[in-house]
Amino acid sequence: MNPRDSDEKAIVHLIWRRPRRPNGKLLKYVIEYCRTENGRVVEKDCPRQDVDADRTQIRLSGLEFETPYRFIVKAQTSAGEGDPNSADASTLPEVVAAGGWYFKACSGHF
C-alpha cells in the first residue's frame, strides 16, 4: 500500500536493484520520469531526482492521474552515469472502481 495525502496528486513507488557490476564506486542513482503518448516521450525536460546510493526505492508524487509515464533509473559512479533502465506505466485514475465499490486511488503501480 502506498497511501497519499488527500490533497496530493497521483504517486508511484519505484523499486530497483543495485547494479551487478558497478563501474567504480556507486555515488547515487538518477531518476527521471517523463509523460508519454503512444509510447513516445512528450516532455522536453523531464523531472530528475537524485537518490542516495544506499537506497533502491523512491516515492514519486505530484504526478497526473491516469497518465502514462516512462520511469528511468541510472546508477552514477565515479566513472559517470551507467546505462539507463526504464519501464513505462500509467498512474491510476483518481477514483478506482473495484467490485461495485468506488475508491479514491491511493497508489500508483510500477
mmCIF file of N, CA and C in Angstrom:
data_model
loop_
_atom_site.group_PDB
_atom_site.id
_atom_site.type_symbol
_atom_site.label_atom_id
_atom_site.label_comp_id
_atom_site.label_asym_id
_atom_site.label_seq_id
_atom_site.Cartn_x
_atom_site.Cartn_y
_atom_site.Cartn_z
ATOM 1 N N MET A 1 0.851 -1.170 0.000
ATOM 2 C CA MET A 1 0.000 0.000 0.000
ATOM 3 C C MET A 1 0.899 1.236 0.000
ATOM 4 N N ASN A 2 0.523 2.198 -0.740
ATOM 5 C CA ASN A 2 1.316 3.419 -0.880
ATOM 6 C C ASN A 2 0.374 4.604 -0.700
ATOM 7 N N PRO A 3 -0.044 4.895 0.547
ATOM 8 C CA PRO A 3 -1.060 5.922 0.755
ATOM 9 C C PRO A 3 -0.588 7.307 0.333
ATOM 10 N N ARG A 4 -1.559 8.126 -0.054
ATOM 11 C CA ARG A 4 -1.261 9.501 -0.430
ATOM 12 C C ARG A 4 -2.113 10.425 0.410
ATOM 13 N N ASP A 5 -1.650 11.645 0.584
ATOM 14 C CA ASP A 5 -2.419 12.657 1.291
ATOM 15 C C ASP A 5 -3.607 13.055 0.436
ATOM 16 N N SER A 6 -4.674 13.539 1.064
ATOM 17 C CA SER A 6 -5.896 13.870 0.329
ATOM 18 C C SER A 6 -5.693 14.974 -0.701
ATOM 19 N N ASP A 7 -4.740 15.880 -0.479
ATOM 20 C CA ASP A 7 -4.510 16.974 -1.430
ATOM 21 C C ASP A 7 -3.404 16.645 -2.440
ATOM 22 N N GLU A 8 -2.888 15.432 -2.395
ATOM 23 C CA GLU A 8 -1.782 15.029 -3.254
ATOM 24 C C GLU A 8 -2.293 14.457 -4.575
ATOM 25 N N LYS A 9 -1.520 14.659 -5.630
ATOM 26 C CA LYS A 9 -1.861 14.069 -6.926
ATOM 27 C C LYS A 9 -1.437 12.606 -6.928
ATOM 28 N N ALA A 10 -1.373 12.000 -8.108
ATOM 29 C CA ALA A 10 -1.009 10.585 -8.227
ATOM 30 C C ALA A 10 0.431 10.351 -7.765
ATOM 31 N N ILE A 11 0.677 9.152 -7.267
ATOM 32 C CA ILE A 11 2.013 8.778 -6.795
ATOM 33 C C ILE A 11 2.417 7.438 -7.409
ATOM 34 N N VAL A 12 3.722 7.220 -7.474
ATOM 35 C CA VAL A 12 4.287 5.949 -7.922
ATOM 36 C C VAL A 12 5.449 5.623 -6.997
ATOM 37 N N HIS A 13 5.552 4.376 -6.624
ATOM 38 C CA HIS A 13 6.651 3.904 -5.778
ATOM 39 C C HIS A 13 7.549 3.046 -6.665
ATOM 40 N N LEU A 14 8.762 3.534 -6.945
ATOM 41 C CA LEU A 14 9.717 2.798 -7.782
ATOM 42 C C LEU A 14 10.661 1.992 -6.898
ATOM 43 N N ILE A 15 10.939 0.772 -7.308
ATOM 44 C CA ILE A 15 11.898 -0.095 -6.611
ATOM 45 C C ILE A 15 12.811 -0.703 -7.673
ATOM 46 N N TRP A 16 14.117 -0.721 -7.409
ATOM 47 C CA TRP A 16 15.074 -1.282 -8.368
ATOM 48 C C TRP A 16 16.157 -2.041 -7.618
ATOM 49 N N ARG A 17 17.003 -2.742 -8.374
ATOM 50 C CA ARG A 17 18.129 -3.492 -7.799
ATOM 51 C C ARG A 17 19.423 -2.749 -8.061
ATOM 52 N N ARG A 18 20.383 -2.983 -7.194
ATOM 53 C CA ARG A 18 21.714 -2.390 -7.379
ATOM 54 C C ARG A 18 22.367 -2.981 -8.632
ATOM 55 N N PRO A 19 23.291 -2.245 -9.255
ATOM 56 C CA PRO A 19 23.998 -2.796 -10.422
ATOM 57 C C PRO A 19 24.779 -4.054 -10.035
ATOM 58 N N ARG A 20 24.775 -5.043 -10.913
ATOM 59 C CA ARG A 20 25.523 -6.280 -10.644
ATOM 60 C C ARG A 20 27.017 -6.026 -10.660
ATOM 61 N N ARG A 21 27.477 -5.221 -11.606
ATOM 62 C CA ARG A 21 28.901 -4.904 -11.725
ATOM 63 C C ARG A 21 29.069 -3.397 -11.892
ATOM 64 N N PRO A 22 29.066 -2.645 -10.796
ATOM 65 C CA PRO A 22 29.231 -1.196 -10.948
ATOM 66 C C PRO A 22 30.612 -0.851 -11.498
ATOM 67 N N ASN A 23 30.658 0.167 -12.325
ATOM 68 C CA ASN A 23 31.909 0.624 -12.933
ATOM 69 C C ASN A 23 32.472 1.751 -12.072
ATOM 70 N N GLY A 24 33.053 1.392 -10.944
ATOM 71 C CA GLY A 24 33.552 2.378 -9.990
ATOM 72 C C GLY A 24 32.661 2.418 -8.763
ATOM 73 N N LYS A 25 32.963 3.341 -7.866
ATOM 74 C CA LYS A 25 32.197 3.477 -6.621
ATOM 75 C C LYS A 25 30.827 4.076 -6.927
ATOM 76 N N LEU A 26 29.769 3.410 -6.456
ATOM 77 C CA LEU A 26 28.409 3.889 -6.661
ATOM 78 C C LEU A 26 28.187 5.148 -5.826
ATOM 79 N N LEU A 27 27.867 6.253 -6.490
ATOM 80 C CA LEU A 27 27.680 7.537 -5.816
ATOM 81 C C LEU A 27 26.214 7.854 -5.552
ATOM 82 N N LYS A 28 25.360 7.572 -6.530
ATOM 83 C CA LYS A 28 23.928 7.874 -6.405
ATOM 84 C C LYS A 28 23.188 7.240 -7.575
ATOM 85 N N TYR A 29 21.867 7.344 -7.519
ATOM 86 C CA TYR A 29 21.013 6.976 -8.641
ATOM 87 C C TYR A 29 20.356 8.250 -9.158
ATOM 88 N N VAL A 30 20.139 8.297 -10.455
ATOM 89 C CA VAL A 30 19.432 9.414 -11.073
ATOM 90 C C VAL A 30 18.117 8.855 -11.613
ATOM 91 N N ILE A 31 17.011 9.447 -11.169
ATOM 92 C CA ILE A 31 15.682 9.015 -11.575
ATOM 93 C C ILE A 31 15.079 10.095 -12.462
ATOM 94 N N GLU A 32 14.547 9.701 -13.602
ATOM 95 C CA GLU A 32 13.813 10.616 -14.488
ATOM 96 C C GLU A 32 12.435 10.029 -14.719
ATOM 97 N N TYR A 33 11.455 10.899 -14.857
ATOM 98 C CA TYR A 33 10.116 10.428 -15.204
ATOM 99 C C TYR A 33 9.497 11.413 -16.180
ATOM 100 N N CYS A 34 9.022 10.850 -17.300
ATOM 101 C CA CYS A 34 8.539 11.651 -18.422
ATOM 102 C C CYS A 34 7.149 11.180 -18.832
ATOM 103 N N ARG A 35 6.263 12.118 -19.112
ATOM 104 C CA ARG A 35 4.958 11.747 -19.663
ATOM 105 C C ARG A 35 5.160 11.197 -21.076
ATOM 106 N N THR A 36 4.365 10.193 -21.417
ATOM 107 C CA THR A 36 4.455 9.599 -22.752
ATOM 108 C C THR A 36 3.090 9.627 -23.429
ATOM 109 N N GLU A 37 3.132 9.496 -24.742
ATOM 110 C CA GLU A 37 1.917 9.381 -25.544
ATOM 111 C C GLU A 37 2.231 8.410 -26.673
ATOM 112 N N ASN A 38 1.450 7.354 -26.787
ATOM 113 C CA ASN A 38 1.703 6.312 -27.789
ATOM 114 C C ASN A 38 3.137 5.780 -27.709
ATOM 115 N N GLY A 39 3.651 5.631 -26.486
ATOM 116 C CA GLY A 39 4.983 5.074 -26.277
ATOM 117 C C GLY A 39 6.134 6.029 -26.502
ATOM 118 N N ARG A 40 5.838 7.293 -26.801
ATOM 119 C CA ARG A 40 6.896 8.289 -27.033
ATOM 120 C C ARG A 40 6.863 9.359 -25.947
ATOM 121 N N VAL A 41 8.033 9.790 -25.528
ATOM 122 C CA VAL A 41 8.143 10.852 -24.526
ATOM 123 C C VAL A 41 7.641 12.156 -25.135
ATOM 124 N N VAL A 42 6.777 12.884 -24.393
ATOM 125 C CA VAL A 42 6.199 14.130 -24.910
ATOM 126 C C VAL A 42 6.712 15.370 -24.179
ATOM 127 N N GLU A 43 7.595 15.186 -23.216
ATOM 128 C CA GLU A 43 8.158 16.322 -22.486
ATOM 129 C C GLU A 43 9.573 16.587 -22.974
ATOM 130 N N LYS A 44 9.922 17.854 -23.088
ATOM 131 C CA LYS A 44 11.284 18.202 -23.498
ATOM 132 C C LYS A 44 12.255 18.027 -22.331
ATOM 133 N N ASP A 45 11.897 18.556 -21.185
ATOM 134 C CA ASP A 45 12.733 18.452 -19.985
ATOM 135 C C ASP A 45 11.986 17.645 -18.936
ATOM 136 N N CYS A 46 12.384 16.409 -18.755
ATOM 137 C CA CYS A 46 11.739 15.533 -17.777
ATOM 138 C C CYS A 46 12.303 15.810 -16.390
ATOM 139 N N PRO A 47 11.438 15.763 -15.358
ATOM 140 C CA PRO A 47 11.934 15.944 -13.992
ATOM 141 C C PRO A 47 12.969 14.878 -13.638
ATOM 142 N N ARG A 48 13.981 15.286 -12.868
ATOM 143 C CA ARG A 48 15.044 14.382 -12.401
ATOM 144 C C ARG A 48 15.139 14.487 -10.891
ATOM 145 N N GLN A 49 15.446 13.376 -10.272
ATOM 146 C CA GLN A 49 15.698 13.358 -8.836
ATOM 147 C C GLN A 49 16.894 12.470 -8.569
ATOM 148 N N ASP A 50 17.750 12.910 -7.666
ATOM 149 C CA ASP A 50 18.880 12.099 -7.225
ATOM 150 C C ASP A 50 18.466 11.303 -5.994
ATOM 151 N N VAL A 51 18.953 10.067 -5.911
ATOM 152 C CA VAL A 51 18.669 9.190 -4.782
ATOM 153 C C VAL A 51 20.003 8.690 -4.244
ATOM 154 N N ASP A 52 20.161 8.709 -2.918
ATOM 155 C CA ASP A 52 21.394 8.241 -2.283
ATOM 156 C C ASP A 52 21.730 6.819 -2.724
ATOM 157 N N ALA A 53 23.011 6.513 -2.816
ATOM 158 C CA ALA A 53 23.494 5.215 -3.302
ATOM 159 C C ALA A 53 23.044 4.045 -2.431
ATOM 160 N N ASP A 54 22.737 4.282 -1.167
ATOM 161 C CA ASP A 54 22.334 3.192 -0.279
ATOM 162 C C ASP A 54 20.839 2.874 -0.364
ATOM 163 N N ARG A 55 20.092 3.609 -1.172
ATOM 164 C CA ARG A 55 18.649 3.377 -1.323
ATOM 165 C C ARG A 55 18.354 2.756 -2.690
ATOM 166 N N THR A 56 17.316 1.935 -2.742
ATOM 167 C CA THR A 56 16.909 1.332 -4.016
ATOM 168 C C THR A 56 15.401 1.481 -4.220
ATOM 169 N N GLN A 57 14.858 2.577 -3.743
ATOM 170 C CA GLN A 57 13.454 2.876 -3.969
ATOM 171 C C GLN A 57 13.195 4.357 -3.753
ATOM 172 N N ILE A 58 12.112 4.832 -4.359
ATOM 173 C CA ILE A 58 11.716 6.229 -4.193
ATOM 174 C C ILE A 58 10.209 6.327 -4.392
ATOM 175 N N ARG A 59 9.612 7.238 -3.695
ATOM 176 C CA ARG A 59 8.185 7.546 -3.837
ATOM 177 C C ARG A 59 8.085 8.852 -4.611
ATOM 178 N N LEU A 60 7.546 8.795 -5.817
ATOM 179 C CA LEU A 60 7.378 9.985 -6.648
ATOM 180 C C LEU A 60 5.946 10.477 -6.503
ATOM 181 N N SER A 61 5.775 11.746 -6.207
ATOM 182 C CA SER A 61 4.434 12.298 -6.048
ATOM 183 C C SER A 61 4.253 13.488 -6.982
ATOM 184 N N GLY A 62 3.040 13.991 -7.036
ATOM 185 C CA GLY A 62 2.751 15.136 -7.889
ATOM 186 C C GLY A 62 2.531 14.761 -9.340
ATOM 187 N N LEU A 63 2.346 13.469 -9.614
ATOM 188 C CA LEU A 63 2.101 13.015 -10.979
ATOM 189 C C LEU A 63 0.628 13.220 -11.330
ATOM 190 N N GLU A 64 0.335 13.271 -12.608
ATOM 191 C CA GLU A 64 -1.045 13.416 -13.066
ATOM 192 C C GLU A 64 -1.756 12.068 -12.993
ATOM 193 N N PHE A 65 -3.045 12.090 -12.622
ATOM 194 C CA PHE A 65 -3.842 10.866 -12.599
ATOM 195 C C PHE A 65 -4.042 10.338 -14.014
ATOM 196 N N GLU A 66 -4.137 9.016 -14.128
ATOM 197 C CA GLU A 66 -4.482 8.331 -15.377
ATOM 198 C C GLU A 66 -3.638 8.827 -16.553
ATOM 199 N N THR A 67 -2.322 8.861 -16.313
ATOM 200 C CA THR A 67 -1.384 9.391 -17.304
ATOM 201 C C THR A 67 -0.243 8.402 -17.504
ATOM 202 N N PRO A 68 0.128 8.121 -18.747
ATOM 203 C CA PRO A 68 1.269 7.237 -18.993
ATOM 204 C C PRO A 68 2.601 7.972 -18.788
ATOM 205 N N TYR A 69 3.548 7.283 -18.174
ATOM 206 C CA TYR A 69 4.881 7.828 -17.900
ATOM 207 C C TYR A 69 5.935 6.811 -18.290
ATOM 208 N N ARG A 70 7.144 7.291 -18.532
ATOM 209 C CA ARG A 70 8.330 6.447 -18.643
ATOM 210 C C ARG A 70 9.204 6.787 -17.439
ATOM 211 N N PHE A 71 9.559 5.765 -16.661
ATOM 212 C CA PHE A 71 10.402 5.922 -15.482
ATOM 213 C C PHE A 71 11.778 5.365 -15.820
ATOM 214 N N ILE A 72 12.812 6.171 -15.597
ATOM 215 C CA ILE A 72 14.178 5.814 -15.983
ATOM 216 C C ILE A 72 15.066 5.862 -14.744
ATOM 217 N N VAL A 73 15.843 4.800 -14.525
ATOM 218 C CA VAL A 73 16.779 4.734 -13.399
ATOM 219 C C VAL A 73 18.177 4.540 -13.967
ATOM 220 N N LYS A 74 19.118 5.394 -13.524
ATOM 221 C CA LYS A 74 20.526 5.269 -13.925
ATOM 222 C C LYS A 74 21.384 5.320 -12.664
ATOM 223 N N ALA A 75 22.369 4.445 -12.594
ATOM 224 C CA ALA A 75 23.338 4.494 -11.500
ATOM 225 C C ALA A 75 24.462 5.441 -11.909
ATOM 226 N N GLN A 76 24.927 6.230 -10.950
ATOM 227 C CA GLN A 76 26.068 7.102 -11.232
ATOM 228 C C GLN A 76 27.228 6.683 -10.337
ATOM 229 N N THR A 77 28.374 6.443 -10.978
ATOM 230 C CA THR A 77 29.582 6.057 -10.256
ATOM 231 C C THR A 77 30.655 7.105 -10.498
ATOM 232 N N SER A 78 31.824 6.863 -9.953
ATOM 233 C CA SER A 78 32.948 7.776 -10.175
ATOM 234 C C SER A 78 33.329 7.825 -11.655
ATOM 235 N N ALA A 79 32.899 6.823 -12.448
ATOM 236 C CA ALA A 79 33.185 6.799 -13.884
ATOM 237 C C ALA A 79 32.095 7.491 -14.710
ATOM 238 N N GLY A 80 31.001 7.909 -14.077
ATOM 239 C CA GLY A 80 29.909 8.576 -14.788
ATOM 240 C C GLY A 80 28.598 7.822 -14.652
ATOM 241 N N GLU A 81 27.592 8.233 -15.453
ATOM 242 C CA GLU A 81 26.283 7.582 -15.413
ATOM 243 C C GLU A 81 26.310 6.279 -16.198
ATOM 244 N N GLY A 82 25.653 5.268 -15.636
ATOM 245 C CA GLY A 82 25.552 3.987 -16.316
ATOM 246 C C GLY A 82 24.418 3.979 -17.324
ATOM 247 N N ASP A 83 24.244 2.837 -17.987
ATOM 248 C CA ASP A 83 23.157 2.680 -18.944
ATOM 249 C C ASP A 83 21.815 2.791 -18.224
ATOM 250 N N PRO A 84 20.839 3.416 -18.865
ATOM 251 C CA PRO A 84 19.534 3.568 -18.218
ATOM 252 C C PRO A 84 18.717 2.281 -18.267
ATOM 253 N N ASN A 85 17.922 2.073 -17.240
ATOM 254 C CA ASN A 85 16.889 1.042 -17.219
ATOM 255 C C ASN A 85 15.572 1.780 -17.134
ATOM 256 N N SER A 86 14.595 1.373 -17.923
ATOM 257 C CA SER A 86 13.332 2.106 -17.923
ATOM 258 C C SER A 86 12.144 1.165 -17.970
ATOM 259 N N ALA A 87 11.010 1.697 -17.561
ATOM 260 C CA ALA A 87 9.734 0.988 -17.640
ATOM 261 C C ALA A 87 8.646 2.018 -17.888
ATOM 262 N N ASP A 88 7.681 1.659 -18.717
ATOM 263 C CA ASP A 88 6.530 2.509 -18.966
ATOM 264 C C ASP A 88 5.369 2.005 -18.119
ATOM 265 N N ALA A 89 4.646 2.935 -17.497
ATOM 266 C CA ALA A 89 3.487 2.590 -16.677
ATOM 267 C C ALA A 89 2.569 3.798 -16.611
ATOM 268 N N SER A 90 1.303 3.540 -16.336
ATOM 269 C CA SER A 90 0.323 4.619 -16.199
ATOM 270 C C SER A 90 -0.116 4.738 -14.752
ATOM 271 N N THR A 91 -0.341 5.959 -14.325
ATOM 272 C CA THR A 91 -0.897 6.176 -12.997
ATOM 273 C C THR A 91 -2.377 5.810 -13.033
ATOM 274 N N LEU A 92 -2.926 5.535 -11.869
ATOM 275 C CA LEU A 92 -4.331 5.165 -11.763
ATOM 276 C C LEU A 92 -5.221 6.396 -11.895
ATOM 277 N N PRO A 93 -6.504 6.191 -12.238
ATOM 278 C CA PRO A 93 -7.439 7.320 -12.193
ATOM 279 C C PRO A 93 -7.646 7.741 -10.739
ATOM 280 N N GLU A 94 -8.144 8.943 -10.532
ATOM 281 C CA GLU A 94 -8.335 9.426 -9.161
ATOM 282 C C GLU A 94 -9.328 8.554 -8.408
ATOM 283 N N VAL A 95 -10.360 8.076 -9.077
ATOM 284 C CA VAL A 95 -11.344 7.190 -8.463
ATOM 285 C C VAL A 95 -11.283 5.854 -9.194
ATOM 286 N N VAL A 96 -11.122 4.777 -8.420
ATOM 287 C CA VAL A 96 -10.977 3.443 -8.992
ATOM 288 C C VAL A 96 -12.186 2.602 -8.601
ATOM 289 N N ALA A 97 -12.815 1.942 -9.571
ATOM 290 C CA ALA A 97 -13.934 1.041 -9.294
ATOM 291 C C ALA A 97 -13.388 -0.353 -9.023
ATOM 292 N N ALA A 98 -13.919 -1.003 -7.991
ATOM 293 C CA ALA A 98 -13.485 -2.365 -7.660
ATOM 294 C C ALA A 98 -14.676 -3.140 -7.121
ATOM 295 N N GLY A 99 -15.166 -4.086 -7.884
ATOM 296 C CA GLY A 99 -16.252 -4.948 -7.421
ATOM 297 C C GLY A 99 -17.506 -4.197 -7.015
ATOM 298 N N GLY A 100 -17.866 -3.155 -7.734
ATOM 299 C CA GLY A 100 -19.069 -2.405 -7.396
ATOM 300 C C GLY A 100 -18.832 -1.286 -6.393
ATOM 301 N N TRP A 101 -17.679 -1.257 -5.772
ATOM 302 C CA TRP A 101 -17.337 -0.197 -4.825
ATOM 303 C C TRP A 101 -16.414 0.783 -5.519
ATOM 304 N N TYR A 102 -16.434 2.019 -5.107
ATOM 305 C CA TYR A 102 -15.546 3.023 -5.685
ATOM 306 C C TYR A 102 -14.605 3.531 -4.607
ATOM 307 N N PHE A 103 -13.335 3.596 -4.954
ATOM 308 C CA PHE A 103 -12.309 4.019 -4.009
ATOM 309 C C PHE A 103 -11.507 5.146 -4.620
ATOM 310 N N LYS A 104 -11.035 6.061 -3.783
ATOM 311 C CA LYS A 104 -10.078 7.058 -4.253
ATOM 312 C C LYS A 104 -8.747 6.343 -4.416
ATOM 313 N N ALA A 105 -8.032 6.621 -5.499
ATOM 314 C CA ALA A 105 -6.750 5.961 -5.756
ATOM 315 C C ALA A 105 -5.749 6.321 -4.677
ATOM 316 N N CYS A 106 -5.075 5.315 -4.164
ATOM 317 C CA CYS A 106 -4.075 5.528 -3.121
ATOM 318 C C CYS A 106 -2.688 5.119 -3.558
ATOM 319 N N SER A 107 -2.556 4.528 -4.725
ATOM 320 C CA SER A 107 -1.224 4.097 -5.134
ATOM 321 C C SER A 107 -1.103 4.078 -6.641
ATOM 322 N N GLY A 108 0.137 4.267 -7.086
ATOM 323 C CA GLY A 108 0.463 4.061 -8.488
ATOM 324 C C GLY A 108 1.164 2.725 -8.602
ATOM 325 N N HIS A 109 1.242 2.190 -9.781
ATOM 326 C CA HIS A 109 1.894 0.896 -9.966
ATOM 327 C C HIS A 109 3.049 1.031 -10.923
ATOM 328 N N PHE A 110 4.135 0.344 -10.631
ATOM 329 C CA PHE A 110 5.319 0.347 -11.490
ATOM 330 C C PHE A 110 5.514 -1.030 -12.036
#
